[in-house]
Short mmCIF file of C-alpha atoms and ligand atoms in Angstrom, two decimals:
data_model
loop_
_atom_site.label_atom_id
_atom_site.label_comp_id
_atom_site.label_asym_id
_atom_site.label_seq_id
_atom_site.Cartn_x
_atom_site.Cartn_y
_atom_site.Cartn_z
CA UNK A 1 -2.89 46.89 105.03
CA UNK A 2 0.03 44.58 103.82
CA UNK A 3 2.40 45.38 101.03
CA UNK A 4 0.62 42.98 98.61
CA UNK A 5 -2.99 45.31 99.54
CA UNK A 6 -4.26 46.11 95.68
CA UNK A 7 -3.80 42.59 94.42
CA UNK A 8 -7.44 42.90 93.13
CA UNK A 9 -6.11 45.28 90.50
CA UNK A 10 -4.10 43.96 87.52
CA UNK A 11 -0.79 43.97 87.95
CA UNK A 12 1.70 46.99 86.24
CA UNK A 13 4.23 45.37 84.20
CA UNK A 14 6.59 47.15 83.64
CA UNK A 15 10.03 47.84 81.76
CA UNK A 16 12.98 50.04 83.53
CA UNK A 17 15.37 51.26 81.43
CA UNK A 18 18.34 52.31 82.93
CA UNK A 19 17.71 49.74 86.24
CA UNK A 20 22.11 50.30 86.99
CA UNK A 21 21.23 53.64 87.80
CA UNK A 22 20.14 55.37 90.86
CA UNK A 23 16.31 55.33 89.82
CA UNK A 24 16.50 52.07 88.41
CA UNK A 25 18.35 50.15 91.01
CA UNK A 26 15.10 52.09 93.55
CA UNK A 27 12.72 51.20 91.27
CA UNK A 28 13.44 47.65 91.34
CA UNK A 29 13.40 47.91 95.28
CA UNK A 30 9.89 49.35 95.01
CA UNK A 31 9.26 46.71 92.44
CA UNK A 32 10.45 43.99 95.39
CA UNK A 33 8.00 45.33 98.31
CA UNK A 34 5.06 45.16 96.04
CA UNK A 35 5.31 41.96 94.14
CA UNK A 36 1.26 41.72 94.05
CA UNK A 37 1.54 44.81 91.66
CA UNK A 38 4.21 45.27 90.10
CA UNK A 39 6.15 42.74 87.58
CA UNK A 40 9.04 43.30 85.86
CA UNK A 41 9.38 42.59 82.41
CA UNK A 42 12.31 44.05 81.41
CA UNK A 43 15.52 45.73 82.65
CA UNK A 44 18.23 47.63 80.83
CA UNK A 45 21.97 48.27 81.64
CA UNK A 46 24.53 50.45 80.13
CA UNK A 47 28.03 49.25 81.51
CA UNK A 48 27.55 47.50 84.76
CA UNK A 49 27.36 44.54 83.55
CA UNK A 50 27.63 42.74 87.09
CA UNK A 51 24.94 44.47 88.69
CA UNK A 52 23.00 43.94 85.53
CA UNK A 53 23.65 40.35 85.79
CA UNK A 54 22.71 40.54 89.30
CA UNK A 55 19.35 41.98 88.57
CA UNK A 56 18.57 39.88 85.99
CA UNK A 57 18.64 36.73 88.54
CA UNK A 58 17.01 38.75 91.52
CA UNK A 59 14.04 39.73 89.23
CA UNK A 60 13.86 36.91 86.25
CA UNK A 61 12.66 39.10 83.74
CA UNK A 62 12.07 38.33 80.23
CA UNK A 63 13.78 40.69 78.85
CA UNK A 64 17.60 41.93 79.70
CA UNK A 65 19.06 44.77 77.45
CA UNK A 66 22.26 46.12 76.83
CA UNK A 67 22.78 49.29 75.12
CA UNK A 68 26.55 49.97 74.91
CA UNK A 69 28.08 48.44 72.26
CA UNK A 70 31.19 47.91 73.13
CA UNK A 71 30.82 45.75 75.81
CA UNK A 72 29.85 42.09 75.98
CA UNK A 73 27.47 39.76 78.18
CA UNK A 74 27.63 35.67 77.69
CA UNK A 75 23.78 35.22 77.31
CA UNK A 76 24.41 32.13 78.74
CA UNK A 77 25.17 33.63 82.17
CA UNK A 78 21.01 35.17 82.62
CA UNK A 79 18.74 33.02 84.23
CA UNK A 80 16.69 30.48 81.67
CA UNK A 81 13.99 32.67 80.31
CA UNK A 82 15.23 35.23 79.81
CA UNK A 83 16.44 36.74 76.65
CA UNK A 84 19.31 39.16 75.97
CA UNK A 85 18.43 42.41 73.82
CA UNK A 86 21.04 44.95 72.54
CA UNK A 87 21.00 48.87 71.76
CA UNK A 88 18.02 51.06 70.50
CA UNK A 89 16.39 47.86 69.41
CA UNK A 90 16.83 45.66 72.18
CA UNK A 91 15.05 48.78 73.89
CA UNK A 92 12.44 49.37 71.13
CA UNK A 93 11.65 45.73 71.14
CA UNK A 94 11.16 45.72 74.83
CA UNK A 95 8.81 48.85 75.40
CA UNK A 96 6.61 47.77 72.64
CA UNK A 97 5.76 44.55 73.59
CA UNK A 98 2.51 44.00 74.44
CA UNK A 99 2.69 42.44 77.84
CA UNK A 100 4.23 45.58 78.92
CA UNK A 101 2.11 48.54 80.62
CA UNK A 102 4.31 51.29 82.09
CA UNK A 103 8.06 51.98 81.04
CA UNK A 104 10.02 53.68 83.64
CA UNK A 105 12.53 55.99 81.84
CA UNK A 106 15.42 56.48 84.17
CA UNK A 107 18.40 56.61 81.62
CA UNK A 108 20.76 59.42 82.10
CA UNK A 109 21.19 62.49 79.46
CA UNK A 110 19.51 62.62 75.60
CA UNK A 111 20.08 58.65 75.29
CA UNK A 112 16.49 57.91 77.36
CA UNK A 113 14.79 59.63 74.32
CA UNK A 114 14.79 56.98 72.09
CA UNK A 115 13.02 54.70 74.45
CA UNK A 116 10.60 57.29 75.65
CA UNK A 117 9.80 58.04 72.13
CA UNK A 118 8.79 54.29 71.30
CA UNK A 119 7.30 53.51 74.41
CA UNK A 120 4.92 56.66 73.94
CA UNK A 121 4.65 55.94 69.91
CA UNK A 122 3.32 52.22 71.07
CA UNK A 123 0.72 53.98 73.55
CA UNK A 124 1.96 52.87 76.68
CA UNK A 125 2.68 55.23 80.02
CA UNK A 126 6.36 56.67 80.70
CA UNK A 127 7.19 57.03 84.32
CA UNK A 128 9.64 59.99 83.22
CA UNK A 129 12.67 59.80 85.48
CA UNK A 130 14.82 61.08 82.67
CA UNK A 131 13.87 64.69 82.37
CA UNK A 132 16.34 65.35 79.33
CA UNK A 133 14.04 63.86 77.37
CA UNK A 134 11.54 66.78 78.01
CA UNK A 135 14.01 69.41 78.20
CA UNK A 136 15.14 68.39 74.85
CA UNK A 137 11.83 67.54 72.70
CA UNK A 138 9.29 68.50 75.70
CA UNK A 139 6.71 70.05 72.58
CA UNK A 140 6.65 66.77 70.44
CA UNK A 141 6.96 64.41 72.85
CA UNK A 142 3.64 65.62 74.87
CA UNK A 143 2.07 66.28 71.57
CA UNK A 144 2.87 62.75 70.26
CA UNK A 145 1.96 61.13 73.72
CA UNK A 146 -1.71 63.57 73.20
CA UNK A 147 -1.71 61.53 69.43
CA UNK A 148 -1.56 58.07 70.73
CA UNK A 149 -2.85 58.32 74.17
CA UNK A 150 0.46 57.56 75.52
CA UNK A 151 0.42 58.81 79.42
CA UNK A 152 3.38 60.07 81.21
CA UNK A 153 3.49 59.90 84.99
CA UNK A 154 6.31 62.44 86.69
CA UNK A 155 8.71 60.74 88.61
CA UNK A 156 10.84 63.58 89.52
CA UNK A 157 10.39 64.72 92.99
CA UNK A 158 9.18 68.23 92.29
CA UNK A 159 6.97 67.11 89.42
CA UNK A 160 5.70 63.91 91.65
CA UNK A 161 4.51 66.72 94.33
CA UNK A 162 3.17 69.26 92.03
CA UNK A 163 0.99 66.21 90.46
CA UNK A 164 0.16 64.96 93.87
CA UNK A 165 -1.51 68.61 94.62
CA UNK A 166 -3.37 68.96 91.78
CA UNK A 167 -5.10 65.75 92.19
CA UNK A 168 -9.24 65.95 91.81
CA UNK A 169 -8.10 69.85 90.44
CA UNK A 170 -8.18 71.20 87.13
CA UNK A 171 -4.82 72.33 85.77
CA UNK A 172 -6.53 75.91 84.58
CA UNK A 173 -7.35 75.94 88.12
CA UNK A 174 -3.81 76.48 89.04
CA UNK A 175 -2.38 80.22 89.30
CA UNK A 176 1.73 79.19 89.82
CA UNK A 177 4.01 76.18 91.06
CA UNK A 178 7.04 76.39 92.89
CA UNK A 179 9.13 73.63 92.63
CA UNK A 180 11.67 73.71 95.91
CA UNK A 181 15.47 72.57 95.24
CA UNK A 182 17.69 72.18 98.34
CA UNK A 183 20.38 74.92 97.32
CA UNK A 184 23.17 71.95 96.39
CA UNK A 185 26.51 71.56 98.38
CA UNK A 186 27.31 74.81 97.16
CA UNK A 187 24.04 77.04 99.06
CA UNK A 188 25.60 80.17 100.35
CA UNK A 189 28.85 80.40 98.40
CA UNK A 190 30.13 83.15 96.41
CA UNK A 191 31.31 83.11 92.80
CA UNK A 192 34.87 83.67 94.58
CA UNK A 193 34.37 80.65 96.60
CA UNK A 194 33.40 78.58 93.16
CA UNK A 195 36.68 79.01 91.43
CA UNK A 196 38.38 76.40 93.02
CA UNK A 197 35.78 73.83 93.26
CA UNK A 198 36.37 70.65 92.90
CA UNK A 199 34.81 67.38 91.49
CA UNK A 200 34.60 65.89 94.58
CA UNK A 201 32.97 68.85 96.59
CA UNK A 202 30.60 69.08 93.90
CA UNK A 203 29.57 65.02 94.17
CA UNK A 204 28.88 65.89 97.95
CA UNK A 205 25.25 66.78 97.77
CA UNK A 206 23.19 67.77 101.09
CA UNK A 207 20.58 65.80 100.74
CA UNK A 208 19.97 63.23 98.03
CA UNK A 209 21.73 60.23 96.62
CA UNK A 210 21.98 60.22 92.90
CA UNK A 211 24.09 59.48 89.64
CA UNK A 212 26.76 61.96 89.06
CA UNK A 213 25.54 63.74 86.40
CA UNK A 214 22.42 64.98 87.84
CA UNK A 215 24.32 65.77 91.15
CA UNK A 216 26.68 68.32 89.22
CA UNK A 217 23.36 70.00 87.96
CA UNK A 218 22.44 70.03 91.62
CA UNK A 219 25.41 71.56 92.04
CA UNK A 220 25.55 74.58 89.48
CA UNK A 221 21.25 74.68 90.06
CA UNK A 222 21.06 73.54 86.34
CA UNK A 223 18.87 70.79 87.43
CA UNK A 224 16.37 73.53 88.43
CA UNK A 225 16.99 75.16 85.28
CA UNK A 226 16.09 71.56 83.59
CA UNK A 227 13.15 70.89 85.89
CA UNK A 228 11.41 74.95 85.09
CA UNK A 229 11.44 73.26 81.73
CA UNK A 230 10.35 69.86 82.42
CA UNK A 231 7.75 71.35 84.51
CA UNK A 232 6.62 73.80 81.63
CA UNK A 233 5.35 70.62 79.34
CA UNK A 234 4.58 67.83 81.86
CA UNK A 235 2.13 70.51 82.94
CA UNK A 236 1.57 72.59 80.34
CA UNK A 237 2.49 75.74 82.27
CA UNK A 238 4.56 79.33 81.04
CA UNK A 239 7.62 80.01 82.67
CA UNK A 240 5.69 82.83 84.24
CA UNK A 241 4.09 80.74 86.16
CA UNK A 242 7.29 78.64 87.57
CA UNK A 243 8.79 79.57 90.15
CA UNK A 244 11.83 78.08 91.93
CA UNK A 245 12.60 78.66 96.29
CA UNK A 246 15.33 77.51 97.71
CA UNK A 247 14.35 75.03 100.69
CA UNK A 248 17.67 73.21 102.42
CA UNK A 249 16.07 70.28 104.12
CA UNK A 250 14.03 68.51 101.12
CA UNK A 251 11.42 67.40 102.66
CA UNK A 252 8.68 70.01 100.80
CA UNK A 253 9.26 68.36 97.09
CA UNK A 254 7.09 71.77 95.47
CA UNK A 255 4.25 73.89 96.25
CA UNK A 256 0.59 74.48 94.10
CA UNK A 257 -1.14 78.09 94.53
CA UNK A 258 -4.11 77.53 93.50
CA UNK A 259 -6.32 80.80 91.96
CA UNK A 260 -8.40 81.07 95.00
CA UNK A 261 -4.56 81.55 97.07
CA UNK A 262 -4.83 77.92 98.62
CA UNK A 263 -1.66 76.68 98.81
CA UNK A 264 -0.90 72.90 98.73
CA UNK A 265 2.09 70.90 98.74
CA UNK A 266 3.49 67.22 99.59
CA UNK A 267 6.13 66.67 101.76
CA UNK A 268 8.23 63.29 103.03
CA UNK A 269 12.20 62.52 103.58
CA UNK A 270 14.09 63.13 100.20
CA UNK A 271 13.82 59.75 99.16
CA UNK A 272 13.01 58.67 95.51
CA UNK A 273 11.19 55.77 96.27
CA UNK A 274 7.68 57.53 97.17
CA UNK A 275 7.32 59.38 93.70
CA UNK A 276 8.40 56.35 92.08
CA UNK A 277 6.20 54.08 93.39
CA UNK A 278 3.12 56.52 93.35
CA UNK A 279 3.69 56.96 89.14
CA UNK A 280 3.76 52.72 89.02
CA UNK A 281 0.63 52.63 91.61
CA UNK A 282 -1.21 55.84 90.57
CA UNK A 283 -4.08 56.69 91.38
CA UNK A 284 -3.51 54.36 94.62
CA UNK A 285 -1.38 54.80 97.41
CA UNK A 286 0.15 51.28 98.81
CA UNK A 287 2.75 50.81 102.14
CA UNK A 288 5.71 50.94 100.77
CA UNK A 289 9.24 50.75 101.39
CA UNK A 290 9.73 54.91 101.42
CA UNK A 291 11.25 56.51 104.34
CA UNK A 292 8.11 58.22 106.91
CA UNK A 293 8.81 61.67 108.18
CA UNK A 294 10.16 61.31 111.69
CA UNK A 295 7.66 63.92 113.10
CA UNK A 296 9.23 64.06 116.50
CA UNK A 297 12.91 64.99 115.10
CA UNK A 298 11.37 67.96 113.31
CA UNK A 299 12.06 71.41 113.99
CA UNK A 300 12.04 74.21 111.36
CA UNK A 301 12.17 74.41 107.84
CA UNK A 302 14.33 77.02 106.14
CA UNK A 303 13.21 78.64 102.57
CA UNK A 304 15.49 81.53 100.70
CA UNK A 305 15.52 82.86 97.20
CA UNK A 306 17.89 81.63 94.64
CA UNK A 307 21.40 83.34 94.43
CA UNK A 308 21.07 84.11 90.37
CA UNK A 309 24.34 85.54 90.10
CA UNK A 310 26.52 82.76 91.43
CA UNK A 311 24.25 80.28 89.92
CA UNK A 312 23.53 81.54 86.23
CA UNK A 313 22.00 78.41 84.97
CA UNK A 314 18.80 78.96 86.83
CA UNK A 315 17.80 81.70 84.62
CA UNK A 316 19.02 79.47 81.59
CA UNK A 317 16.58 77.34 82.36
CA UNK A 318 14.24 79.89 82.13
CA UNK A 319 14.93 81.54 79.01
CA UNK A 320 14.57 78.08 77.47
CA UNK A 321 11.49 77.26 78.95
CA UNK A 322 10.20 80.83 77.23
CA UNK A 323 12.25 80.72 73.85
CA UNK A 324 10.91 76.69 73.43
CA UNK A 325 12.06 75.73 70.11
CA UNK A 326 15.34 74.36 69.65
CA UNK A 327 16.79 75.99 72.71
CA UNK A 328 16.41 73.11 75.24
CA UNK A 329 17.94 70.89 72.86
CA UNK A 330 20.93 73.19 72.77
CA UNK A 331 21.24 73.41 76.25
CA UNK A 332 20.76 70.25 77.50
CA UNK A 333 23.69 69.20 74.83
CA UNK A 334 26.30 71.58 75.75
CA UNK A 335 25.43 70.79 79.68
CA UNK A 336 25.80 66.94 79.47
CA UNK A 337 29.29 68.15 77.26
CA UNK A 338 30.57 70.56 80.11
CA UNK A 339 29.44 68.51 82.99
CA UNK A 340 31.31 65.65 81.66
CA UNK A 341 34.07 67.52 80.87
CA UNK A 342 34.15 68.89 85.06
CA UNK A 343 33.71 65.38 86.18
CA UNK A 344 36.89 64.06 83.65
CA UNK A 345 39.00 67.24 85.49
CA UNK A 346 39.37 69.24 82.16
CA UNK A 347 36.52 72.20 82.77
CA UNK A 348 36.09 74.63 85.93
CA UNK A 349 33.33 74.45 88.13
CA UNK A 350 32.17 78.22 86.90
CA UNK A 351 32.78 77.38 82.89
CA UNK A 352 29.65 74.97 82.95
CA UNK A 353 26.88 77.57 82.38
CA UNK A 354 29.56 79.82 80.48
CA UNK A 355 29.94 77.20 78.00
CA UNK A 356 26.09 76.50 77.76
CA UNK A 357 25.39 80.54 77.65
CA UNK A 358 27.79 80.32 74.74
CA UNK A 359 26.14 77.42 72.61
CA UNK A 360 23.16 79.32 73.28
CA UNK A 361 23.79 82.50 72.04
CA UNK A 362 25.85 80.65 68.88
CA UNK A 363 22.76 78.72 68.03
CA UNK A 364 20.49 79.04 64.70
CA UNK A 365 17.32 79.60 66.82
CA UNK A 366 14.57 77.59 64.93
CA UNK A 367 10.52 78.21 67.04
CA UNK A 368 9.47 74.87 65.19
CA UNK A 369 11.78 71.91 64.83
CA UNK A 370 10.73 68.52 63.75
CA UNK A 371 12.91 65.43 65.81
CA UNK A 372 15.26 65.10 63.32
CA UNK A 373 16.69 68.90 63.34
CA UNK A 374 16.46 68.54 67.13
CA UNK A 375 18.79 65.58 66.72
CA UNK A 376 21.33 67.13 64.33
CA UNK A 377 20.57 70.55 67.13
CA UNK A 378 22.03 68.16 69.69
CA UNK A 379 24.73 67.00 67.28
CA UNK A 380 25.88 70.65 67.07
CA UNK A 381 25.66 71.63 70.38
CA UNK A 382 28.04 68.96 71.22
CA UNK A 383 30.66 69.74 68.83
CA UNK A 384 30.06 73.69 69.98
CA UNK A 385 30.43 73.24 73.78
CA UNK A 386 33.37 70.85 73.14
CA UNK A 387 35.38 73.62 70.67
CA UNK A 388 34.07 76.53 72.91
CA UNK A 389 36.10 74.11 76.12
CA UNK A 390 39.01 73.65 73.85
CA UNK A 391 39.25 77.46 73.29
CA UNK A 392 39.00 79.13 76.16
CA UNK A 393 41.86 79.03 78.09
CA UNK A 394 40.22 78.81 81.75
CA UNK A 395 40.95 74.93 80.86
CA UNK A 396 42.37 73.37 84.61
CA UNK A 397 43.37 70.44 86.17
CA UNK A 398 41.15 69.61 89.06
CA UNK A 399 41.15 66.66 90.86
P1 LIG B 401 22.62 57.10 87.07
O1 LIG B 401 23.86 57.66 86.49
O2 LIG B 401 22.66 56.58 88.46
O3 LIG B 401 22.01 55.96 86.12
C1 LIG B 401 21.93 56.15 84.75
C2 LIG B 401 21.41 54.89 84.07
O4 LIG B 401 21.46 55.11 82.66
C3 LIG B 401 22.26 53.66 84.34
O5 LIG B 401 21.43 52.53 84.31
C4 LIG B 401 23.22 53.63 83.15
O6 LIG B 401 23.73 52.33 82.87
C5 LIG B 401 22.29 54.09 82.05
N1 LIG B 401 22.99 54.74 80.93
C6 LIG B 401 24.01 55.61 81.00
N2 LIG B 401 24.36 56.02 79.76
C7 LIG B 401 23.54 55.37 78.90
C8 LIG B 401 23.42 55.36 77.48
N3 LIG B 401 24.21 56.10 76.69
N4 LIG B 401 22.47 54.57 76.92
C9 LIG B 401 21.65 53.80 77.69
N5 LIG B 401 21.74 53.77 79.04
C10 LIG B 401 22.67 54.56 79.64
O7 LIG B 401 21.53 58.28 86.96
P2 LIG B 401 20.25 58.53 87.87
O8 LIG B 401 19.54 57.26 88.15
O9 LIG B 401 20.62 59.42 89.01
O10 LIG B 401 19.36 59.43 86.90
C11 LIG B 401 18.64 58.87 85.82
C12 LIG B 401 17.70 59.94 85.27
O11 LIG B 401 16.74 60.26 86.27
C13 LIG B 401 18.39 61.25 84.90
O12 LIG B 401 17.79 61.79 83.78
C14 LIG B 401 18.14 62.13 86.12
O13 LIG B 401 18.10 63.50 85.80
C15 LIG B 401 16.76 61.65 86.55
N6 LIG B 401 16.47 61.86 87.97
C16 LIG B 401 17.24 61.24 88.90
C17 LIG B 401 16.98 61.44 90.26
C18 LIG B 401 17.77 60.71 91.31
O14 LIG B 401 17.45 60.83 92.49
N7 LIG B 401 18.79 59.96 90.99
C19 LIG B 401 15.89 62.34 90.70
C20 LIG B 401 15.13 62.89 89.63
C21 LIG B 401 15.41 62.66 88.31
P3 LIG B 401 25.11 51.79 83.58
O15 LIG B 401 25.06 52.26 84.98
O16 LIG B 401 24.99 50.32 83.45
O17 LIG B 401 26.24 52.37 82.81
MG1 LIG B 402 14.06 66.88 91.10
#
């Protein structure tokens, strides 16, 4: 088959928001090896301007957004065509338009919400990159996409497995998943061993290549703790039924026990391209430019349970995926606070899940929130993990 095989289907236009980013700048790459189905319509940047600039040439979309306000971009520098958007409307604009089929949601932290939430309002499907989004509003964002027939496609690696498996199954059908993380840089370590971390040892991670924010929560496991969630409304699952096994190589992305005891999972080198490009091809599978298993370099593969006490956030996650409510709003706040506190120097390695355990327990629990009192949940979060920083006085200068 060549890379343009499934030019007889229509073509996926889609938007990426967030195309600077790790995600976005593989997205477009996937974008590149199948021209014959995908198109890109739009692209948006948050400060790399450059790069942004650079994409908008490579790709010629029509539309280029930039969301952060206080920088600037000459609209006369994009290519002729192509016009400049700005901020939540720029976005809003862009993943409403009707020429555009699938918006790939691959902004970092709360900010890919609003996009999501227009994208989905509009109809259209959400390759979810961003899985703050769910973690934060996972109830009314699946319920709204259920309203409008809105579609989202996993595009995390876990979630891209687990709805690889369950292909031609019923979901009822399922009796647990276990989503596999590799352990971090940190696999093995003792909370002694964590007091002196620093920023740079925790941007080293094993396996994968990604923005710093989600490699810190690699780091302390809370990206498990955020994918539990994200796993408990993509697929509509209880925490009970999410489990989490530590597997160092990444090549098994997550596992499906079925009710029957069949197990079934999806494996290839930890490489973001293959999920992506299987939530903009789906149902098909094209050649494309994903790195193959090299079956002759491969020996065994290592699993081991998760060390809960030297990485509390795990069970975090999993309190929040049970509580529901406004808990992941909460904790997803006070973890984008503290982890950019760690990367700025000003937080310890260890004080990340203490100062989301403390926003936690601090919170006004409420079982039903509408999006505006998750909003002003997310306001308050920030301003608790922030004061709760401030206070304690484990406060040190790492480099
Ligand atoms: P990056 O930090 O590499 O990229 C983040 C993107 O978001 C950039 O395009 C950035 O723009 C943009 N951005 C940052 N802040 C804002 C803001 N306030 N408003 C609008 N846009 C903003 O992150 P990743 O690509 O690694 O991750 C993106 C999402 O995908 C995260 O939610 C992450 O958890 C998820 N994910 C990532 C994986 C990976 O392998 N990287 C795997 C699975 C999930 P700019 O760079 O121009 O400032
Ligand atoms: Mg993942």
């Amino acid at each position: 088959m060549d890379a343009n095989a499934g030019n007889d289907r229509p073509r996926n236009r889609i938007v990426v928001l967030g195309s600077t980013g790790s995600i976005g700048t593989s997205t477009l790459d996937v974008a590149a090896h199948l021209p014959g189905r995908i198109e890109v319509v739009g692209i948006s940047g948050h400060s790399r301007i450059d790069l942004l600039l650079e994409q908008a040439h490579e790709v010629r979309p029509r539309f280029v957004c930039l969301t952060d306000p206080t920088v600037s971009l000459d609209p006369s520098l994009l290519p002729t065509g192509c016009e400049l958007l700005r901020g939540a409307d720029g976005i809003a604009r862009m993943v409403t338009d009707p020429g555009v089929d699938t918006v790939v949601s691959a902004i970092v932290g709360a900010a890919g919400l609003e996009g999501t939430w227009a994208a989905l309002e509009a109809g259209k499907t959400v390759a979810v990159a961003n899985k703050e989004t769910l973690v934060l509003a996972g109830q009314l964002v699946t319920e709204l996409a259920a309203r409008t027939g809105g579609r989202l496609l996993p595009v995390d690696s876990e979630h891209s497995a687990i709805f690889q498996a369950i292909q031609g199954a019923s979901i009822r059908e399922v009796e647990r998943v276990v989503l596999t993380g590799s352990g971090g840089p940190f696999r093995g370590k003792t909370i002694a061993d964590l007091e002196k971390v620093t920023v740079e040892q925790a941007l080293k991670h094993p396996t994968w290549s990604m923005g710093r924010k989600i490699t810190i929560d690699s780091a302390t496991l809370m990206n498990k703790a955020l994918e539990v969630i994200e796993a408990r409304w993509l697929f509509g699952l209880p925490a009970e039924r999410i489990d989490v096994i530590i597997h160092p190589q990444s090549i098994i992305h997550s596992f499906v026990e079925f009710r029957d005891g069949a197990v079934l999972a999806q494996l290839s080198p930890p490489d973001m391209r293959l999920p992506i490009q299987y939530a903009l091809t789906y149902p098909e599978r094209l050649p494309g430019p994903a790195r193959k298993l090299a079956w002759r370099d491969l020996s065994a593969w290592h699993f081991e349970q998760p060390d809960h006490e030297t990485f509390p956030s795990l069970q975090l996650g999993y309190e929040v995926a049970r509580r529901g409510g406004t808990c992941g709003a909460v904790l997803n706040a006070a973890n984008e606070v503290a982890v950019s506190r760690f990367l700025a120097g000003e937080l310890s390695f260890l004080d990340i899940p203490r100062a989301c355990r403390a926003a936690l327990d601090q919170h006004d629990y409420d079982p039903r929130p509408t999006l505006a009192e998750l909003a002003a949940c997310d306001r308050w979060a920030r301003q608790e993990a922030s004061r709760w920083i401030n206070r304690t006085h484990r406060t040190v200068r790492i480099s």
